[in-house]
Amino acid sequence: MWLLILIIYISISILEIYKYIKLKQIRYVCVYMAIMGVALVIGLCISLNIDIISPATIIKRFIFY
Amino acid sequence: MSREVISSKQGISIMILFIIGSTLVVGMGSEAKQDSWIAIILATLIAIPIVFLYSRITNIYSNKNLFYILEKVFGKFIGKIISFFYVCFFIHLGALVFRNLSEFTNIVIFPDTPREIPLIPMVILCTWAVKEGIEVIGRWSHMILILVLGIVILGTFIFSIPKMDAYNIFPIMSNGVKPIVIAAISIFCFPLSEVVIFTVVFSSLKNGTNRFKVYLIGLLMGAGGILISTMKNILVLGGVGSVNKYFASYNANSLITIGSAFERLELAISLIYLVTGFVKISICILAACKGVAQIFNLNNHKFLSTPIVILMFNLSIIIYENTMEMVEWAFKVWPYYSVIFEVMFPLVILIVAEFRNGIFKDKIKGL
């Protein structure tokens, strides 16, 4: 299911940034792709069952230990 | 981009729905048990000076959002770094609300469905709402507020009266003041001070609007809604009973029966949760989008809504292992973490902004 979700993400990204690529607004494309890239990496880790330390755990450890 | 404008009534409506947000379902003030209503009142009193702080910050630089103010106050470099932390905080907050929603639907509505599936319509709706802008969210909130406050919160309270036992609120303060103070701090951090996000959103308020009034009315009405709901839970389920349940409002409403015609009014709570959760997530996305746009000097923030909402959605899946961890985090960790963004940073921003704008400067010269 997660692979399907990832394919949908990539399709949406291409559709959305196409306008900005055509207008040659590279900064917009870079920012968009950077955020989407982080989202895709997390999505890929979920789909491949790779354990990631969640931000909540990091913050909890930082505060209490 | 043309400036979007919302009226003070719309601002208040958004704020009330935002405060009620996930709180109504997840519950709060568990440390105080049957005294949690006192903790809510205490937390509201503590929150009043804080909303004055937020309104003062936005009044100094009217029509500007928090991210612009940060750059003005601390300079470009430090301002952008603090802005980055705020963006992370708003994304994290949105992910937490997403997760609360998925836990709720997974436990009480669709136990066998993967928790990602019920979130997908919400993801699409929130993205759409942010792309339409704050004006649309404001108009929608103003329209839906009557349904949430009038029909659902007051309605379920009135219908619960036959199931209430007034002795459930006794003994008052049997465990002393300490649990009440701890619960009040917890409630202050979640959800009352989360309104720090409106230092970003209320840059869209009409010129000349009294921001403190909007903040104060929003805070008092939001806290009032939570108070009514919490009182109902305590009176129906009892102090310990309401603490032991993950979703106390849902369980309290499930006991309502009006003759044999109306039953299963817990659906009203699901409805509130969907509506208020939608507003809360949309505001988090909007604030994060505005922050990213300000950091990278982009004129258009709306196009960022899709990657940010997808990031929140993915983050919500990995953020907790289970419901117990979610509840533990909300009550034990969140207050320490959020106080940095909700109290410390705004306080520093206000002091530096007042210095920069000459208010303290004049006084020092006069000494």
XYZ file of C-alpha atoms in Angstrom:
432
model
C 0.000 0.000 0.000
C 2.801 2.395 0.884
C 4.461 1.883 -2.498
C 1.199 2.932 -4.122
C 1.066 5.994 -1.877
C 4.669 6.855 -2.860
C 3.832 6.578 -6.554
C 0.882 8.943 -5.987
C 3.221 11.386 -4.166
C 5.694 11.418 -7.047
C 2.921 11.891 -9.632
C 1.464 14.820 -7.677
C 4.916 16.416 -7.312
C 5.612 16.203 -11.031
C 2.230 17.712 -11.855
C 2.643 20.533 -9.356
C 6.211 21.569 -10.089
C 5.839 21.303 -13.863
C 4.348 24.829 -13.892
C 7.337 26.236 -12.008
C 9.850 24.348 -14.178
C 8.219 25.899 -17.253
C 8.452 29.349 -15.643
C 12.107 28.576 -14.776
C 11.538 29.412 -11.108
C 14.252 27.109 -9.850
C 14.077 28.274 -6.217
C 10.430 27.229 -5.995
C 11.231 23.838 -7.512
C 14.182 23.267 -5.154
C 12.208 24.129 -2.003
C 9.305 21.976 -3.124
C 11.548 19.023 -3.957
C 13.518 19.352 -0.693
C 10.365 19.058 1.447
C 8.905 16.364 -0.768
C 12.257 14.547 -0.640
C 12.134 14.323 3.166
C 8.525 13.108 2.969
C 9.490 10.504 0.347
C 12.425 9.196 2.414
C 10.129 8.728 5.438
C 7.526 7.088 3.204
C 10.154 4.778 1.704
C 11.381 3.765 5.161
C 7.805 2.962 6.189
C 7.207 0.919 3.034
C 10.460 -1.020 3.490
C 9.822 -1.530 7.237
C 13.006 0.294 8.181
C 12.914 1.531 11.781
C 13.327 5.286 12.089
C 13.647 7.076 15.406
C 10.664 9.390 15.507
C 11.068 13.073 16.424
C 8.831 12.413 19.439
C 11.302 9.828 20.795
C 14.292 12.093 20.140
C 12.610 14.983 21.996
C 11.573 12.672 24.858
C 15.140 11.382 25.250
C 16.534 14.891 25.026
C 14.220 16.154 27.776
C 14.324 13.232 30.202
C 17.819 11.764 29.844
C 0.079 38.103 -4.016
C -2.879 40.152 -2.773
C -3.316 40.233 0.995
C -5.999 37.898 2.315
C -8.289 39.417 4.929
C -10.434 37.810 7.602
C -12.834 39.541 9.971
C -12.469 39.441 13.750
C -15.484 37.086 14.008
C -13.864 34.677 11.577
C -10.599 34.943 13.515
C -12.391 34.121 16.766
C -14.193 31.177 15.124
C -10.939 29.700 13.808
C -9.332 30.117 17.217
C -12.198 28.414 19.087
C -12.213 25.445 16.712
C -8.420 25.268 16.927
C -8.461 25.191 20.751
C -11.250 22.628 20.932
C -9.421 20.655 18.204
C -8.019 17.373 19.361
C -8.416 18.251 23.056
C -12.058 17.349 23.196
C -11.391 13.781 22.149
C -7.988 13.080 23.682
C -9.011 14.746 26.958
C -6.713 16.511 29.370
C -5.954 17.301 32.987
C -5.858 13.612 33.919
C -3.508 14.338 36.850
C -6.252 16.289 38.620
C -8.955 13.587 38.112
C -12.306 15.017 39.327
C -10.664 18.427 39.868
C -9.674 18.831 36.217
C -12.375 21.500 35.789
C -10.506 23.648 38.338
C -7.291 23.007 36.394
C -8.960 24.244 33.182
C -10.052 27.485 34.862
C -6.569 27.958 36.342
C -4.906 27.263 32.968
C -7.177 29.800 31.268
C -6.210 32.427 33.833
C -2.516 31.676 33.218
C -3.072 31.858 29.451
C -4.591 35.364 29.488
C -1.240 37.197 29.988
C 0.300 34.943 27.358
C -2.286 35.864 24.728
C -1.671 39.504 25.669
C 1.990 38.799 24.886
C 1.095 37.340 21.475
C -1.252 40.198 20.621
C 1.374 42.742 21.681
C 3.979 41.123 19.394
C 1.639 41.260 16.402
C 0.463 44.781 17.284
C 4.008 46.164 17.164
C 4.353 45.019 13.548
C 0.716 45.098 12.413
C -0.222 43.058 9.326
C 3.050 41.128 9.584
C 3.382 37.510 10.593
C 5.670 35.955 13.198
C 8.317 34.943 10.652
C 8.635 38.480 9.303
C 8.778 39.812 12.883
C 11.549 37.316 13.752
C 13.672 38.571 10.858
C 12.999 42.190 11.802
C 13.781 41.625 15.479
C 16.782 39.266 15.344
C 18.154 40.045 11.891
C 18.013 37.861 8.790
C 20.310 35.026 9.887
C 19.157 34.379 13.468
C 15.566 35.194 12.467
C 15.629 32.523 9.779
C 17.105 29.943 12.192
C 14.365 30.584 14.781
C 11.800 30.565 11.951
C 13.083 27.137 10.919
C 12.501 25.820 14.456
C 9.000 27.286 14.475
C 8.256 25.656 11.105
C 9.416 22.297 12.544
C 7.203 22.899 15.597
C 4.133 23.616 13.434
C 4.788 20.591 11.223
C 5.210 18.461 14.344
C 1.989 19.847 15.827
C 0.102 19.067 12.617
C 1.542 15.538 12.597
C 0.416 15.036 16.211
C -3.144 16.064 15.341
C -3.073 13.737 12.340
C -1.925 10.936 14.617
C -4.597 11.673 17.245
C -7.182 11.501 14.487
C -5.843 8.215 13.131
C -5.699 6.676 16.636
C -9.277 7.743 17.256
C -10.608 6.307 13.995
C -8.478 3.185 14.389
C -9.712 2.429 17.904
C -13.364 3.429 17.826
C -14.523 3.486 14.201
C -12.404 1.344 11.844
C -10.400 -1.103 13.983
C -9.393 -3.386 11.088
C -8.583 -0.686 8.557
C -4.941 0.441 8.210
C -4.593 3.736 10.042
C -3.370 5.550 6.924
C -6.598 5.058 4.992
C -9.013 7.246 7.037
C -6.426 10.050 6.956
C -6.255 10.257 3.164
C -9.534 12.240 2.738
C -8.355 14.592 5.491
C -5.000 15.078 3.711
C -6.773 15.990 0.471
C -9.243 18.326 2.222
C -6.579 20.149 4.213
C -4.382 20.629 1.140
C -7.365 22.030 -0.722
C -8.312 24.342 2.153
C -4.797 25.784 2.426
C -4.601 26.297 -1.328
C -7.908 28.202 -1.157
C -6.484 30.402 1.606
C -7.283 31.683 5.079
C -10.395 33.554 3.880
C -12.107 30.298 2.942
C -11.044 28.612 6.188
C -12.324 31.674 8.104
C -15.724 31.725 6.408
C -16.104 27.974 6.837
C -15.136 28.111 10.521
C -17.589 30.932 11.190
C -20.368 28.900 9.600
C -19.559 25.622 11.359
C -18.925 27.097 14.829
C -22.630 27.208 15.724
C -22.921 23.514 14.930
C -19.907 22.617 17.066
C -20.575 24.843 20.084
C -24.356 25.066 20.084
C -25.640 21.763 18.900
C -22.878 19.333 19.706
C -21.179 20.545 22.911
C -24.200 22.138 24.639
C -26.611 19.596 23.132
C -24.689 16.570 24.358
C -24.269 18.228 27.784
C -28.029 18.742 28.118
C -28.835 15.223 26.894
C -26.305 13.794 29.360
C -28.048 15.348 32.391
C -30.108 12.209 33.201
C -26.863 10.190 33.355
C -25.024 12.695 35.556
C -24.224 12.237 39.204
C -23.385 15.518 40.939
C -21.419 13.656 43.638
C -18.824 12.675 41.006
C -17.076 16.039 41.379
C -16.497 15.376 45.107
C -14.194 15.308 46.999
C -12.815 18.598 45.765
C -9.016 18.974 46.087
C -8.746 15.737 48.066
C -5.206 15.194 46.717
C -4.115 18.757 47.450
C -3.243 21.575 45.097
C -0.201 19.976 43.427
C -2.048 17.697 40.944
C -4.293 20.609 39.956
C -1.307 22.871 39.271
C 0.432 20.129 37.250
C -2.769 19.544 35.261
C -3.209 23.305 34.758
C 0.320 23.587 33.323
C -0.389 20.617 31.068
C -3.653 22.213 29.848
C -1.925 25.567 29.460
C 0.616 23.985 27.085
C -1.916 21.770 25.304
C -4.054 23.323 23.884
C -4.321 26.884 25.230
C -0.852 28.188 24.388
C -0.807 26.466 21.034
C -2.546 29.645 19.894
C 0.978 30.996 19.370
C 0.352 29.784 15.814
C -2.085 32.690 15.394
C 0.822 35.127 15.471
C 1.287 33.818 11.925
C -2.363 33.572 10.914
C -3.681 36.820 12.402
C -1.530 38.887 10.059
C -4.594 38.461 7.828
C -6.954 40.221 10.255
C -8.599 43.409 8.978
C -6.679 46.622 9.613
C -7.604 48.259 12.892
C -8.853 45.051 14.503
C -8.200 44.810 18.234
C -6.063 41.675 18.237
C -6.083 41.211 22.009
C -9.893 41.164 21.957
C -9.862 38.482 19.249
C -7.300 36.431 21.175
C -9.143 36.843 24.478
C -12.635 36.011 23.199
C -11.261 33.053 21.232
C -9.371 31.785 24.265
C -12.289 32.180 26.686
C -14.840 30.582 24.368
C -12.497 27.737 23.419
C -11.661 27.080 27.061
C -15.386 27.332 27.894
C -16.180 24.606 25.348
C -13.503 22.372 26.842
C -14.760 23.114 30.370
C -18.337 22.127 29.490
C -17.144 18.931 27.857
C -14.823 18.035 30.761
C -17.567 18.713 33.335
C -19.871 16.411 31.397
C -17.230 13.661 31.352
C -16.590 13.962 35.105
C -20.265 14.073 36.030
C -21.140 11.118 33.800
C -18.078 8.875 34.119
C -16.646 10.070 37.439
C -13.161 11.439 38.071
C -11.310 8.118 37.801
C -13.611 6.845 35.038
C -12.902 9.812 32.787
C -9.131 9.492 33.366
C -9.040 5.775 32.599
C -10.550 6.204 29.139
C -8.459 7.193 26.131
C -11.423 9.015 24.577
C -13.566 10.047 27.550
C -15.964 12.330 25.625
C -16.728 9.546 23.206
C -17.455 7.105 26.045
C -19.587 9.653 27.941
C -21.665 10.353 24.848
C -22.147 6.668 24.141
C -24.238 6.465 27.343
C -26.776 9.023 26.109
C -30.213 7.669 25.300
C -33.251 9.858 24.699
C -36.239 7.556 24.981
C -35.620 4.781 22.526
C -35.445 7.102 19.546
C -32.002 8.700 19.903
C -29.029 6.574 20.799
C -25.356 6.379 19.847
C -24.835 10.146 20.104
C -21.102 9.459 20.357
C -21.155 10.038 16.625
C -21.505 13.738 17.500
C -18.046 13.580 19.062
C -16.638 11.958 15.937
C -18.200 14.783 13.938
C -16.657 17.456 16.182
C -13.313 15.763 15.965
C -13.343 15.656 12.189
C -14.421 19.289 11.909
C -12.088 20.754 14.514
C -9.218 18.466 13.505
C -9.584 19.712 9.951
C -9.311 23.349 11.082
C -6.374 22.639 13.374
C -4.392 20.724 10.754
C -5.164 23.337 8.078
C -3.914 26.142 10.332
C -0.722 24.173 11.097
C -0.113 23.609 7.379
C -0.813 27.248 6.566
C 1.587 28.474 9.250
C 4.317 26.052 8.158
C 3.849 27.078 4.496
C 4.127 30.774 5.381
C 7.251 30.027 7.413
C 8.998 28.127 4.625
C 8.028 30.833 2.115
C 9.466 33.523 4.414
C 12.703 31.584 5.035
C 13.361 31.130 1.313
C 11.945 34.537 0.276
C 9.161 33.044 -1.834
C 6.146 35.166 -2.750
C 3.694 32.289 -2.955
C 3.236 29.999 0.048
C 0.211 28.050 -1.159
C 2.096 25.812 -3.574
C 4.013 24.384 -0.588
C 0.869 22.961 1.008
C 1.106 19.604 -0.800
C 4.664 18.621 0.249
C 4.100 19.917 3.787
C 0.849 18.040 4.293
C 2.464 14.873 2.904
C 5.405 15.350 5.279
C 2.980 15.751 8.206
C 1.061 12.669 7.133
C 4.212 10.521 6.904
C 5.515 11.899 10.171
C 2.219 11.058 11.874
C 2.708 7.386 10.979
C 6.162 7.076 12.555
C 5.723 9.507 15.411
C 4.429 7.033 18.039
C 4.576 3.277 18.450
C 1.112 3.022 20.013
C -1.761 4.881 21.710
C -0.211 4.628 25.179
C 2.918 6.379 23.939
C 0.734 9.063 22.344
C -1.091 9.772 25.603
C 2.144 9.681 27.639
C 3.755 12.114 25.208
C 0.792 14.489 25.183
C 0.685 14.758 28.972
C 4.297 14.277 30.098
C 6.635 15.441 27.322
C 4.644 18.040 25.389
C 4.555 20.670 28.201
C 8.388 20.760 28.460
C 8.874 20.828 24.707
C 6.127 23.283 23.779
C 6.871 25.846 26.486
C 9.999 26.853 24.523
C 7.931 27.892 21.508
C 4.825 29.029 23.350
C 6.314 31.107 26.161
C 10.114 31.477 26.048
C 10.625 32.533 22.423
C 7.613 34.923 22.364
C 8.818 36.524 25.600
C 12.302 37.094 24.177
C 10.805 38.365 20.885
C 8.614 40.848 22.754
C 11.461 42.174 24.910
C 13.801 42.619 21.925
C 11.001 44.117 19.788
C 10.140 46.621 22.512
C 13.824 47.612 22.745
C 14.091 47.974 18.974
C 10.955 50.070 18.785
C 12.173 52.481 21.360
C 9.775 51.856 24.206
C 12.420 50.661 26.657
C 15.072 52.771 24.946
C 13.251 55.988 25.883
C 12.883 54.857 29.479
C 16.597 54.004 29.776
C 17.536 57.417 28.358
C 15.244 59.060 30.898
C 17.028 57.424 33.854
